[in-house]
XYZ file of C-alpha atoms in Angstrom:
718
model
C -3.439 -33.107 -25.450
C -4.859 -35.130 -22.507
C -2.958 -38.210 -23.642
C 0.160 -36.147 -24.035
C -0.138 -34.928 -20.431
C -1.011 -38.378 -19.186
C 2.189 -40.006 -20.612
C 4.374 -37.031 -19.698
C 4.947 -35.941 -23.311
C 3.636 -32.461 -22.620
C 5.883 -31.926 -19.654
C 8.977 -32.939 -21.604
C 7.890 -30.713 -24.505
C 7.461 -27.755 -22.171
C 10.968 -28.244 -20.816
C 12.566 -28.476 -24.244
C 10.516 -25.845 -26.101
C 12.562 -22.783 -27.117
C 15.400 -23.745 -24.710
C 18.349 -21.899 -26.149
C 21.104 -24.019 -24.637
C 19.558 -27.340 -25.600
C 18.829 -26.011 -29.053
C 22.545 -25.068 -29.477
C 23.630 -28.457 -28.241
C 21.304 -30.142 -30.723
C 22.635 -28.020 -33.550
C 26.219 -28.771 -32.503
C 25.614 -32.535 -32.437
C 23.961 -32.413 -35.841
C 26.851 -30.495 -37.339
C 29.255 -33.082 -35.868
C 27.201 -35.789 -37.479
C 27.420 -33.918 -40.751
C 31.221 -33.673 -40.743
C 31.901 -37.166 -39.421
C 32.090 -38.804 -42.944
C 34.725 -36.184 -43.960
C 37.074 -36.572 -40.913
C 39.163 -39.796 -41.024
C 39.386 -40.256 -37.301
C 35.567 -39.890 -36.782
C 34.812 -41.812 -40.048
C 36.228 -44.945 -38.523
C 33.446 -44.988 -35.934
C 30.657 -46.279 -38.177
C 27.643 -45.690 -35.926
C 28.739 -42.295 -34.533
C 26.700 -40.075 -36.944
C 23.578 -42.087 -36.251
C 24.131 -41.925 -32.512
C 24.671 -38.217 -32.615
C 21.457 -37.729 -34.659
C 19.563 -39.956 -32.283
C 20.554 -37.747 -29.347
C 20.133 -34.436 -31.087
C 16.789 -34.965 -32.922
C 14.565 -35.464 -29.862
C 15.955 -32.288 -28.268
C 14.207 -30.244 -30.935
C 11.671 -32.809 -32.241
C 9.705 -33.692 -29.210
C 8.152 -30.208 -28.697
C 7.784 -29.674 -32.512
C 5.840 -32.867 -32.892
C 3.443 -32.101 -30.064
C 2.859 -28.506 -31.227
C 2.143 -29.609 -34.774
C -0.335 -32.327 -33.676
C -2.160 -29.815 -31.425
C -2.383 -27.297 -34.295
C -3.562 -29.934 -36.729
C -6.199 -31.120 -34.273
C -7.441 -27.464 -34.020
C -7.621 -27.243 -37.826
C -4.656 -24.885 -38.070
C -1.961 -25.161 -40.699
C 0.857 -22.713 -39.827
C 4.625 -22.486 -40.067
C 5.161 -24.836 -37.080
C 3.051 -27.518 -38.815
C 4.895 -27.108 -42.102
C 8.339 -27.373 -40.442
C 7.319 -30.412 -38.421
C 5.920 -32.168 -41.485
C 9.050 -31.473 -43.497
C 11.388 -32.584 -40.696
C 9.602 -35.877 -39.864
C 8.978 -36.689 -43.503
C 12.781 -36.404 -44.046
C 13.278 -39.210 -41.521
C 11.178 -41.547 -43.622
C 13.159 -40.548 -46.660
C 16.438 -41.412 -44.971
C 17.470 -37.756 -44.531
C 17.098 -37.538 -40.669
C 20.201 -35.313 -40.474
C 18.616 -32.674 -42.655
C 15.349 -32.913 -40.794
C 17.195 -32.352 -37.521
C 19.066 -29.400 -38.915
C 15.781 -27.992 -40.163
C 14.168 -28.117 -36.745
C 17.262 -26.850 -34.919
C 17.712 -23.887 -37.169
C 13.968 -23.126 -37.133
C 13.980 -23.197 -33.275
C 17.031 -20.945 -33.162
C 15.465 -18.476 -35.619
C 12.217 -18.522 -33.611
C 14.113 -17.787 -30.360
C 15.935 -14.893 -32.172
C 12.574 -13.654 -33.456
C 11.086 -13.687 -29.939
C 14.178 -11.810 -28.652
C 13.816 -9.087 -31.271
C 10.078 -8.861 -30.658
C 10.644 -8.455 -26.920
C 13.297 -5.816 -27.636
C 10.747 -3.917 -29.711
C 8.091 -3.928 -26.937
C 7.940 -0.973 -24.513
C 8.123 -2.656 -21.138
C 5.242 -1.370 -19.057
C 5.937 -3.908 -16.288
C 8.692 -1.756 -14.810
C 6.285 1.146 -14.683
C 3.720 -0.966 -12.911
C 6.268 -2.411 -10.482
C 7.806 1.016 -9.598
C 4.464 2.805 -9.183
C 3.391 3.186 -5.559
C 0.320 1.222 -4.573
C -0.404 3.498 -1.606
C -0.464 7.271 -1.001
C -0.185 9.455 2.079
C -3.517 11.145 2.301
C -3.522 14.288 4.542
C -6.342 14.435 7.046
C -8.202 17.763 7.337
C -11.343 18.677 9.142
C -13.987 21.249 8.165
C -12.609 24.163 6.235
C -9.139 23.479 7.453
C -6.650 23.282 4.571
C -3.569 21.026 4.249
C -0.417 22.606 5.569
C 3.161 21.476 6.509
C 2.398 22.505 10.109
C -0.327 19.846 10.260
C 0.888 16.625 8.704
C -1.605 14.116 9.979
C -1.915 11.542 7.197
C -3.277 8.090 6.520
C -1.892 5.450 4.154
C -4.569 4.656 1.534
C -4.639 2.747 -1.741
C -4.046 5.008 -4.803
C -7.325 3.727 -6.267
C -9.227 5.363 -3.404
C -7.865 8.882 -3.921
C -10.469 11.386 -4.795
C -10.070 14.524 -6.948
C -9.467 17.546 -4.724
C -7.856 15.616 -1.883
C -4.316 16.446 -0.685
C -1.449 13.928 -0.456
C 2.117 14.160 0.942
C 4.976 13.320 -1.391
C 8.385 13.012 0.324
C 11.870 13.030 -1.196
C 12.622 9.866 -3.220
C 8.972 8.961 -3.565
C 6.851 8.808 -6.736
C 3.750 10.937 -7.200
C 0.927 8.362 -7.234
C -1.594 10.255 -9.382
C -1.783 13.456 -11.452
C -1.930 16.589 -9.389
C -0.590 20.092 -8.848
C 1.749 21.422 -6.196
C -0.322 22.870 -3.377
C 2.561 23.684 -1.019
C 6.319 23.298 -1.246
C 8.653 22.945 -4.194
C 11.003 20.324 -5.513
C 12.863 18.804 -8.457
C 11.252 15.869 -10.158
C 12.187 13.461 -12.974
C 9.826 12.154 -15.645
C 12.362 10.334 -17.775
C 10.593 6.974 -17.452
C 7.351 8.597 -18.596
C 8.342 10.842 -21.451
C 12.026 10.151 -22.154
C 12.940 13.659 -20.922
C 16.265 13.158 -19.072
C 16.573 16.683 -17.631
C 15.072 17.113 -14.117
C 12.454 19.840 -13.901
C 11.524 22.251 -11.119
C 7.985 22.255 -9.766
C 6.569 24.849 -7.446
C 3.112 25.900 -6.189
C 0.539 25.721 -8.925
C 2.574 23.575 -11.290
C 1.148 20.341 -12.599
C 2.808 16.998 -11.915
C 1.994 13.767 -13.803
C 1.390 10.571 -11.882
C 4.562 8.456 -11.810
C 6.954 11.404 -11.640
C 9.681 10.846 -9.001
C 10.382 13.516 -6.369
C 14.160 13.911 -6.143
C 14.349 16.295 -3.241
C 12.259 18.298 -0.879
C 8.739 17.603 0.274
C 5.473 18.629 -1.381
C 1.826 18.675 -0.664
C 0.098 17.753 -3.940
C -3.573 18.397 -4.730
C -5.090 15.502 -6.692
C -6.495 16.607 -10.027
C -7.208 13.200 -11.626
C -8.267 9.873 -10.214
C -6.063 6.800 -10.747
C -8.189 5.676 -13.724
C -7.521 8.978 -15.488
C -3.949 9.446 -14.322
C -1.011 9.776 -16.799
C 0.747 6.577 -15.711
C -2.361 4.434 -15.877
C -3.074 5.942 -19.315
C 0.483 5.058 -20.444
C 0.024 1.464 -19.386
C -3.437 1.097 -20.915
C -2.751 2.866 -24.230
C 0.636 1.131 -24.767
C -0.909 -2.305 -24.238
C -3.915 -1.431 -26.409
C -1.719 0.180 -29.059
C 0.301 -3.066 -29.400
C -2.893 -5.144 -29.632
C -4.752 -2.893 -32.083
C -3.305 -4.079 -35.355
C -2.965 -1.959 -38.522
C -4.816 -2.957 -41.666
C -1.727 -4.659 -43.283
C -1.075 -6.738 -40.167
C -4.705 -7.891 -39.937
C -4.607 -8.803 -43.667
C -1.381 -10.736 -43.273
C -2.818 -12.700 -40.304
C -5.837 -13.733 -42.369
C -3.694 -14.360 -45.454
C -1.131 -16.422 -43.594
C -3.610 -19.160 -42.683
C -4.957 -19.530 -46.189
C -1.462 -19.207 -47.669
C -0.135 -22.033 -45.507
C -2.855 -24.371 -46.779
C -2.017 -23.416 -50.342
C 1.690 -24.158 -49.665
C 0.775 -27.592 -48.319
C -1.330 -28.343 -51.396
C 1.411 -27.124 -53.813
C 3.967 -29.212 -51.960
C 1.819 -32.276 -52.276
C 1.293 -31.533 -55.939
C 5.033 -31.282 -56.515
C 5.624 -34.517 -54.602
C 2.850 -36.521 -56.358
C 2.836 -35.025 -59.851
C 6.599 -34.459 -60.280
C 7.346 -38.001 -61.530
C 4.554 -37.875 -64.087
C 5.179 -34.340 -65.396
C 8.968 -34.039 -65.198
C 10.187 -37.647 -64.888
C 11.630 -36.959 -61.425
C 12.223 -40.032 -59.283
C 9.671 -40.344 -56.456
C 12.186 -40.852 -53.634
C 15.336 -39.743 -55.447
C 18.954 -40.831 -55.384
C 22.442 -39.372 -55.059
C 22.243 -37.953 -58.624
C 18.668 -36.534 -58.718
C 16.600 -35.337 -55.817
C 13.174 -36.871 -55.759
C 9.824 -35.206 -55.997
C 9.007 -35.773 -52.289
C 12.337 -34.095 -51.350
C 11.528 -31.185 -53.692
C 7.964 -30.901 -52.224
C 9.476 -30.738 -48.737
C 11.826 -28.006 -49.914
C 8.919 -25.995 -51.265
C 7.008 -26.462 -48.092
C 9.932 -25.003 -46.064
C 10.942 -22.293 -48.443
C 7.450 -20.938 -49.035
C 6.386 -20.887 -45.414
C 5.060 -17.460 -44.410
C 7.318 -17.015 -41.433
C 9.066 -13.955 -42.763
C 5.756 -12.454 -43.852
C 4.322 -12.990 -40.407
C 7.013 -10.935 -38.740
C 6.981 -8.172 -41.375
C 4.590 -6.016 -39.200
C 7.041 -6.141 -36.286
C 8.080 -2.588 -37.208
C 4.715 -1.369 -36.042
C 5.191 -2.680 -32.465
C 8.728 -1.420 -32.506
C 7.654 2.070 -33.468
C 4.907 2.131 -30.913
C 7.448 1.209 -28.256
C 9.903 3.804 -29.436
C 7.249 6.500 -29.347
C 5.962 5.449 -26.020
C 9.387 5.611 -24.435
C 9.405 9.305 -25.472
C 5.985 10.068 -24.065
C 3.993 9.729 -27.294
C 1.043 7.320 -26.992
C -0.845 5.911 -29.969
C -4.174 4.146 -29.951
C -2.985 1.390 -32.339
C -0.576 0.678 -35.131
C -3.202 1.856 -37.637
C -2.452 5.426 -36.490
C 1.058 5.143 -38.003
C -0.401 4.404 -41.416
C -2.867 7.302 -41.110
C -0.143 9.718 -40.011
C 2.150 8.821 -42.812
C -0.613 9.432 -45.392
C -1.647 12.852 -44.196
C -0.793 15.924 -46.279
C -2.206 18.687 -44.045
C -1.978 19.668 -40.401
C -4.163 22.094 -38.437
C -3.261 23.657 -35.069
C -5.563 25.097 -32.399
C -4.090 28.389 -31.075
C -4.602 28.815 -27.317
C -2.773 26.220 -25.292
C -1.348 24.527 -28.399
C 0.643 26.995 -30.329
C 0.749 29.300 -27.325
C 1.694 28.532 -23.732
C -1.903 28.611 -22.646
C -0.859 30.441 -19.453
C -2.936 33.610 -20.011
C -2.412 36.618 -17.813
C -5.194 39.118 -17.270
C -3.740 42.500 -18.306
C -6.849 44.658 -17.952
C -10.603 44.810 -17.113
C -12.552 47.375 -19.109
C -16.252 48.347 -18.715
C -17.509 48.948 -22.311
C -21.313 48.931 -22.347
C -24.245 49.553 -20.001
C -22.171 51.058 -17.194
C -22.952 54.591 -15.712
C -20.494 57.263 -16.681
C -19.253 59.883 -14.192
C -19.064 62.441 -17.039
C -22.901 62.457 -17.159
C -23.164 63.765 -13.623
C -24.494 60.418 -12.408
C -23.093 58.452 -9.457
C -20.250 56.509 -11.107
C -20.479 53.664 -8.586
C -23.045 51.649 -10.539
C -21.544 48.459 -9.182
C -20.549 47.541 -5.658
C -17.809 48.478 -4.835
C -16.945 49.220 -8.460
C -17.379 47.846 -11.955
C -14.012 46.095 -12.238
C -14.205 44.394 -8.878
C -17.773 43.151 -9.449
C -16.914 41.893 -12.916
C -13.851 39.991 -11.642
C -15.807 38.501 -8.729
C -18.542 37.277 -11.000
C -16.139 35.907 -13.584
C -14.096 34.129 -10.888
C -17.254 32.564 -9.389
C -18.333 31.324 -12.785
C -14.946 29.958 -13.799
C -14.291 27.917 -10.646
C -13.270 24.403 -11.577
C -12.758 25.298 -15.192
C -9.966 23.806 -17.336
C -10.088 26.581 -20.005
C -6.957 28.855 -20.055
C -9.137 32.004 -19.742
C -10.874 30.590 -16.672
C -7.551 29.750 -15.037
C -6.272 33.240 -15.785
C -9.365 34.911 -14.233
C -9.068 32.767 -11.098
C -5.397 33.507 -10.774
C -6.008 37.283 -11.207
C -8.654 37.169 -8.443
C -6.351 35.612 -5.827
C -5.572 37.987 -2.944
C -7.987 40.715 -3.982
C -10.753 42.168 -1.836
C -13.791 41.161 -3.951
C -17.486 41.021 -3.146
C -18.908 37.569 -2.410
C -20.701 36.061 -5.378
C -22.451 32.687 -5.619
C -23.651 31.095 -8.835
C -26.231 28.515 -9.648
C -27.761 26.963 -12.813
C -24.293 26.755 -14.303
C -24.068 25.803 -17.971
C -20.972 25.509 -20.245
C -21.353 26.107 -23.960
C -18.212 24.746 -25.691
C -16.748 27.240 -28.106
C -19.053 30.020 -26.878
C -18.853 30.600 -23.153
C -20.447 29.998 -19.807
C -23.930 30.978 -18.503
C -25.028 31.102 -14.849
C -27.540 32.682 -12.445
C -26.059 34.860 -9.715
C -27.798 33.917 -6.497
C -26.584 37.000 -4.577
C -27.522 39.701 -7.122
C -31.087 40.754 -7.998
C -31.993 41.545 -11.629
C -32.622 45.264 -12.228
C -35.663 44.650 -14.455
C -37.290 42.173 -12.034
C -36.371 42.145 -8.315
C -38.054 38.751 -7.964
C -35.421 37.164 -10.091
C -31.705 36.763 -9.774
C -29.400 38.366 -12.333
C -28.117 36.313 -15.316
C -24.426 36.335 -16.211
C -22.635 35.197 -19.298
C -18.963 35.119 -20.125
C -17.326 34.129 -23.383
C -16.278 35.392 -26.798
C -17.291 38.908 -27.863
C -19.317 37.372 -30.712
C -21.250 35.184 -28.275
C -21.930 37.975 -25.721
C -23.072 40.435 -28.451
C -25.414 37.777 -29.914
C -27.320 37.631 -26.579
C -28.650 41.146 -27.193
C -31.811 40.909 -29.302
C -31.533 44.498 -30.429
C -29.325 44.673 -33.538
C -28.312 48.266 -32.614
C -27.243 47.267 -29.094
C -25.348 44.266 -30.463
C -23.443 46.529 -32.889
C -22.678 49.045 -30.094
C -20.929 46.303 -28.087
C -18.874 45.226 -31.152
C -17.961 48.868 -31.843
C -16.977 49.406 -28.226
C -14.660 46.429 -28.458
C -13.054 47.890 -31.582
C -12.538 51.235 -29.849
C -11.018 49.616 -26.794
C -8.257 51.647 -25.143
C -6.095 48.517 -25.012
C -6.235 47.769 -28.751
C -6.989 44.477 -30.467
C -3.680 42.717 -29.836
C -4.756 40.905 -26.641
C -6.902 37.799 -26.237
C -10.359 39.091 -25.257
C -13.368 37.754 -23.367
C -16.555 39.571 -22.571
C -18.748 39.366 -19.451
C -22.383 40.358 -19.425
C -24.079 40.907 -16.026
C -27.569 42.395 -16.038
C -27.079 44.241 -19.337
C -23.634 45.532 -18.315
C -20.720 44.309 -20.524
C -17.131 44.222 -19.277
C -14.172 43.319 -21.484
C -11.278 41.208 -20.100
C -7.911 41.521 -21.857
C -5.439 38.611 -21.658
C -1.930 38.184 -22.870
C -0.763 34.865 -24.332
C 2.703 34.057 -25.585
C 3.758 31.601 -28.333
C 5.497 28.463 -27.172
C 9.317 28.328 -27.413
C 10.549 26.629 -30.519
C 7.190 26.648 -32.414
C 8.761 28.387 -35.429
C 11.279 25.540 -35.809
C 8.457 23.004 -35.566
C 6.404 24.777 -38.222
C 9.480 25.088 -40.458
C 10.210 21.346 -40.179
C 6.612 20.391 -40.960
C 6.524 22.703 -43.950
C 9.943 22.143 -45.466
C 10.779 18.555 -44.462
C 7.384 16.933 -44.024
C 5.845 18.925 -46.947
C 2.588 19.487 -45.031
C 0.011 22.212 -45.581
C -0.141 24.099 -42.268
C -3.010 26.100 -40.893
C -4.326 27.586 -37.689
C -7.947 27.065 -36.538
C -9.028 29.323 -33.637
C -12.076 30.797 -32.116
C -10.288 34.031 -31.314
C -10.830 37.245 -33.256
C -8.736 38.196 -36.261
C -6.184 40.537 -34.714
C -5.267 38.181 -31.885
C -5.090 35.166 -34.267
C -2.948 37.057 -36.838
C -0.559 38.281 -34.113
C 0.128 34.704 -32.978
C 0.225 33.323 -36.527
C 2.877 35.880 -37.508
C 4.932 34.986 -34.421
C 4.879 31.262 -35.180
C 5.310 31.570 -38.930
C 1.882 30.282 -40.014
C 0.463 31.937 -43.137
C -2.968 30.245 -43.388
C -5.227 31.386 -40.549
C -8.896 30.706 -39.932
C -10.324 32.735 -36.998
C -13.597 33.338 -35.115
C -14.513 29.661 -35.536
C -17.110 27.967 -33.372
C -16.665 24.201 -32.663
C -18.934 23.336 -35.594
C -16.941 25.699 -37.849
C -13.725 23.930 -36.950
C -15.445 20.567 -37.607
C -16.612 21.742 -41.082
C -13.198 23.180 -41.950
C -11.502 19.902 -41.017
C -13.920 17.923 -43.182
C -13.549 20.354 -46.107
C -9.708 20.251 -46.026
C -9.703 16.503 -45.811
C -11.965 16.321 -48.911
C -9.966 18.925 -50.803
C -6.481 17.561 -50.030
C -7.337 13.912 -50.436
C -4.479 12.702 -48.266
C -6.014 13.309 -44.862
C -5.495 15.954 -42.103
C -3.856 15.968 -38.693
C -5.592 18.077 -36.045
C -3.579 19.217 -33.008
C -5.591 20.644 -30.063
C -6.359 20.272 -26.369
C -9.743 21.746 -25.465
C -13.387 20.620 -25.324
C -14.144 22.942 -28.217
C -11.487 21.062 -30.283
C -13.084 17.587 -29.637
C -15.406 17.543 -32.745
C -12.539 18.496 -35.079
C -10.142 16.074 -33.371
C -12.674 13.223 -33.834
C -13.322 14.087 -37.479
C -9.607 14.536 -38.416
C -7.711 11.646 -39.950
C -5.477 11.739 -36.833
C -6.165 13.740 -33.744
C -3.209 14.796 -31.563
C -3.514 16.349 -28.084
C -1.097 17.689 -25.491
C -2.383 15.362 -22.826
C -1.029 17.207 -19.772
C -3.480 20.105 -20.380
C -6.074 18.478 -22.532
C -9.696 18.148 -21.502
C -11.020 14.629 -20.810
C -13.191 14.904 -23.949
C -10.245 15.774 -26.195
C -8.194 12.933 -24.751
C -11.033 10.479 -25.295
C -11.395 11.271 -29.015
C -7.706 11.718 -29.891
C -5.572 9.115 -31.660
C -2.225 10.372 -30.328
C -1.479 11.683 -26.822
C 1.651 13.769 -26.246
C 2.719 13.409 -22.569
C 5.490 15.930 -23.091
C 4.221 19.514 -22.959
C 6.284 20.237 -26.104
C 5.209 20.587 -29.703
C 8.685 19.519 -30.876
C 7.573 15.874 -30.653
C 4.948 16.356 -33.359
C 7.431 16.320 -36.263
C 9.253 13.356 -34.610
C 5.873 11.485 -34.418
C 5.098 12.113 -38.095
C 8.640 11.222 -39.221
C 8.473 7.981 -37.181
C 5.238 7.061 -38.774
C 6.686 7.589 -42.295
C 9.767 5.588 -41.310
C 7.648 2.728 -40.003
C 5.394 2.366 -43.047
C 8.499 2.469 -45.238
C 10.172 -0.320 -43.146
C 7.025 -2.454 -43.249
C 6.950 -2.219 -47.064
C 10.632 -3.109 -47.199
C 10.066 -6.078 -44.878
C 7.198 -7.437 -47.001
C 9.315 -7.035 -50.171
C 12.268 -8.758 -48.418
C 10.105 -11.635 -47.185
C 8.608 -12.215 -50.638
C 12.069 -12.078 -52.251
C 13.437 -14.649 -49.794
C 10.497 -16.930 -50.470
C 10.975 -16.751 -54.262
C 14.728 -17.177 -54.147
C 14.481 -20.187 -51.806
C 11.397 -21.833 -53.279
C 12.305 -22.008 -56.963
C 15.785 -23.565 -56.492
C 14.361 -26.076 -54.014
C 11.691 -27.209 -56.477
C 14.273 -27.409 -59.287
C 16.438 -29.566 -57.030
C 19.378 -27.164 -56.776
C 19.278 -26.749 -52.994
C 19.545 -29.333 -50.188
C 16.846 -29.115 -47.547
C 19.182 -27.729 -44.846
C 20.309 -24.915 -47.057
C 16.670 -24.130 -47.956
C 15.960 -23.856 -44.219
C 18.987 -21.620 -43.756
C 17.832 -19.247 -46.575
C 14.282 -19.244 -45.187
C 15.220 -18.565 -41.571
C 17.932 -16.172 -42.635
C 15.237 -14.169 -44.490
C 13.128 -14.145 -41.324
C 16.014 -12.824 -39.260
C 16.723 -10.141 -41.859
C 13.112 -8.991 -41.660
C 13.415 -8.864 -37.853
C 16.659 -6.848 -38.033
C 15.027 -4.473 -40.580
C 12.002 -4.054 -38.323
C 13.943 -3.095 -35.237
C 15.417 -0.250 -37.203
C 12.250 1.521 -36.142
C 14.034 2.047 -32.839
C 16.468 4.340 -34.607
C 15.773 8.161 -34.748
C 13.604 8.811 -37.861
C 14.723 10.842 -40.832
C 12.900 12.620 -43.635
C 14.840 11.276 -46.661
C 17.295 8.705 -47.956
C 19.951 11.422 -47.939
C 19.286 11.986 -44.197
C 19.552 8.210 -43.651
C 22.966 8.101 -45.359
C 24.219 11.105 -43.386
C 22.970 9.527 -40.162
C 24.773 6.286 -41.022
C 28.047 8.085 -41.875
C 27.818 10.100 -38.660
C 27.256 6.941 -36.631
C 30.240 5.223 -38.259
C 32.423 8.255 -37.637
C 31.452 8.349 -33.967
C 32.096 4.589 -33.642
C 35.569 4.821 -35.307
C 36.395 7.916 -33.235
C 35.458 6.141 -30.048
C 37.530 3.075 -30.896
C 40.559 5.231 -31.783
C 40.279 7.195 -28.598
C 39.989 3.971 -26.616
C 43.067 2.592 -28.297
C 44.998 5.821 -27.626
C 43.949 5.688 -24.021
C 45.120 2.055 -23.665
C 48.462 2.923 -25.301
C 48.996 5.845 -23.006
C 48.162 3.767 -19.954
C 50.553 1.009 -20.930
C 53.479 3.451 -21.580
C 56.039 3.357 -18.790
C 57.955 6.671 -18.357
C 61.736 6.313 -18.389
């Protein structure tokens, strides 16, 4: 390479390599040289074909020769080496025209392959370029909060933004990091993030992903995630990683390709050297019979693994197609796993339901004084419900759980006693434990009261007395509000208060479940930590028949493992919370709704859904099945092209240039087949045919309408 750079060979090769215009010129000159003997006017110029070849060959041969020598020096035998060997060997055999045509067609096919590959890649560069590098950080002092009346701000790099800070986003600007609207309202677009073309309204309390563009109005946004954890940065990282993390078939083909190329070279040499002895072929050949060297070159070209190498292109195409719709995969191997799964399990709260719980009632159920006993009813200050809400709100500050958010929302604007907590501990799947620094324990005035909030099962398990534990469970069953609501219990100094929340199913969930059951043929189940009545109510509303309730995180984990073993085909787990993380990690494929998911759930998941919409789950599964089918087709097509080009070449039926045409034509067919992964997926061949017919009808209709419009425009009224 040093010598090539010293004599200028490398610079010339760089200028000529994959240059579309020069490649077309070279091919045109070679075709003129091929037709010269058959055109009387050109046939009279005896040296014209040789001159045309002498001009055309270097345009494609200079870079090919250098690339082949560099690969050989590195110990690599690949398609570029095989093509260069075949082309330059043809010169010594007196077939320089065919050698030139071989290189020209190979270069054109390679340029086309690169074009199709680039078409398949989700372009993250535009996202990077359009994302703001700076943010307008609002300056506040002390306890002063950000407000439109006080818009003192500083321009800071987005990487320096901290969670909890407030930024100003004006009309036409992009939101630099994930946040929620603190003040103001506006319309935003997230089309470049999730593919959703319809603008959406955002008002106080609504979440906004980083990269969303503010179309109108002005907002103060509270930062909820740093740049490293923001939606846009995650899109860029996961899309790039997903295209680099190769599926098993692609890794195998990469390893196989190098060994296969060496076998092809060995077989080609065997045909060239042993042909005269075994089959009485001439060594160099003549006009009647092609020689063994010529046949060996044909085998070298025809059997090259070019088409096999591009067969996995469908994986990258599918990843790009999914990413453009806000579905991020951690590698092409996820597509294979998705297509093989036969079961799917959903978490309930925040996944099948909206997750936006509303506190409907607060009910003291155990340990509180009763006015009917003639005792002062104000056992709490100022009363039981207010104290319970104040304690629960203090414990749930900063939480990401839907129940915690509902408690905090319910406490806003209410006159509640001041409560401070310390020794805070979160127990995933159970609840939260803390010490109340402002409330003394009744049993021991030297200690502060302990508080716990979580599921009824967890709170009742804290009472060592079996009888008292059963009393709490019985009180819950006899609740005046019935078992239909989502429930959470709070225990403060032996007093238990029951919180009732209402959660509604997501819109369109029934259609999603129907598609997964009837079209995808998946076994569907719900895994939830909620009690039976609440779980059954939601399951009935979303048309799920198999329900597993009152599950702790380890129970969900064990259930996922058991179903995977029973079914044999793998299981998809869809969730979003910390308590779902073990099950998500153990599932064949873990899917999370990333906008609401905990950091732990996002970290272990294989698929992130940036759209807050379960309707993309069937699309994702259908795309995976479409992709694996296309890859299998591409491999079969590549092998077929190799066989149909290699055998006739060895038998001497095909000229070298036609062998190249068949080989490169097969490669282009594989590329065209692979980019079909950009099309909307279907569930069956019948759906494919219907989709094709529908597309043709639309195309013909559009052409007819266009023709009618042209005729009408050209008609001159009398």
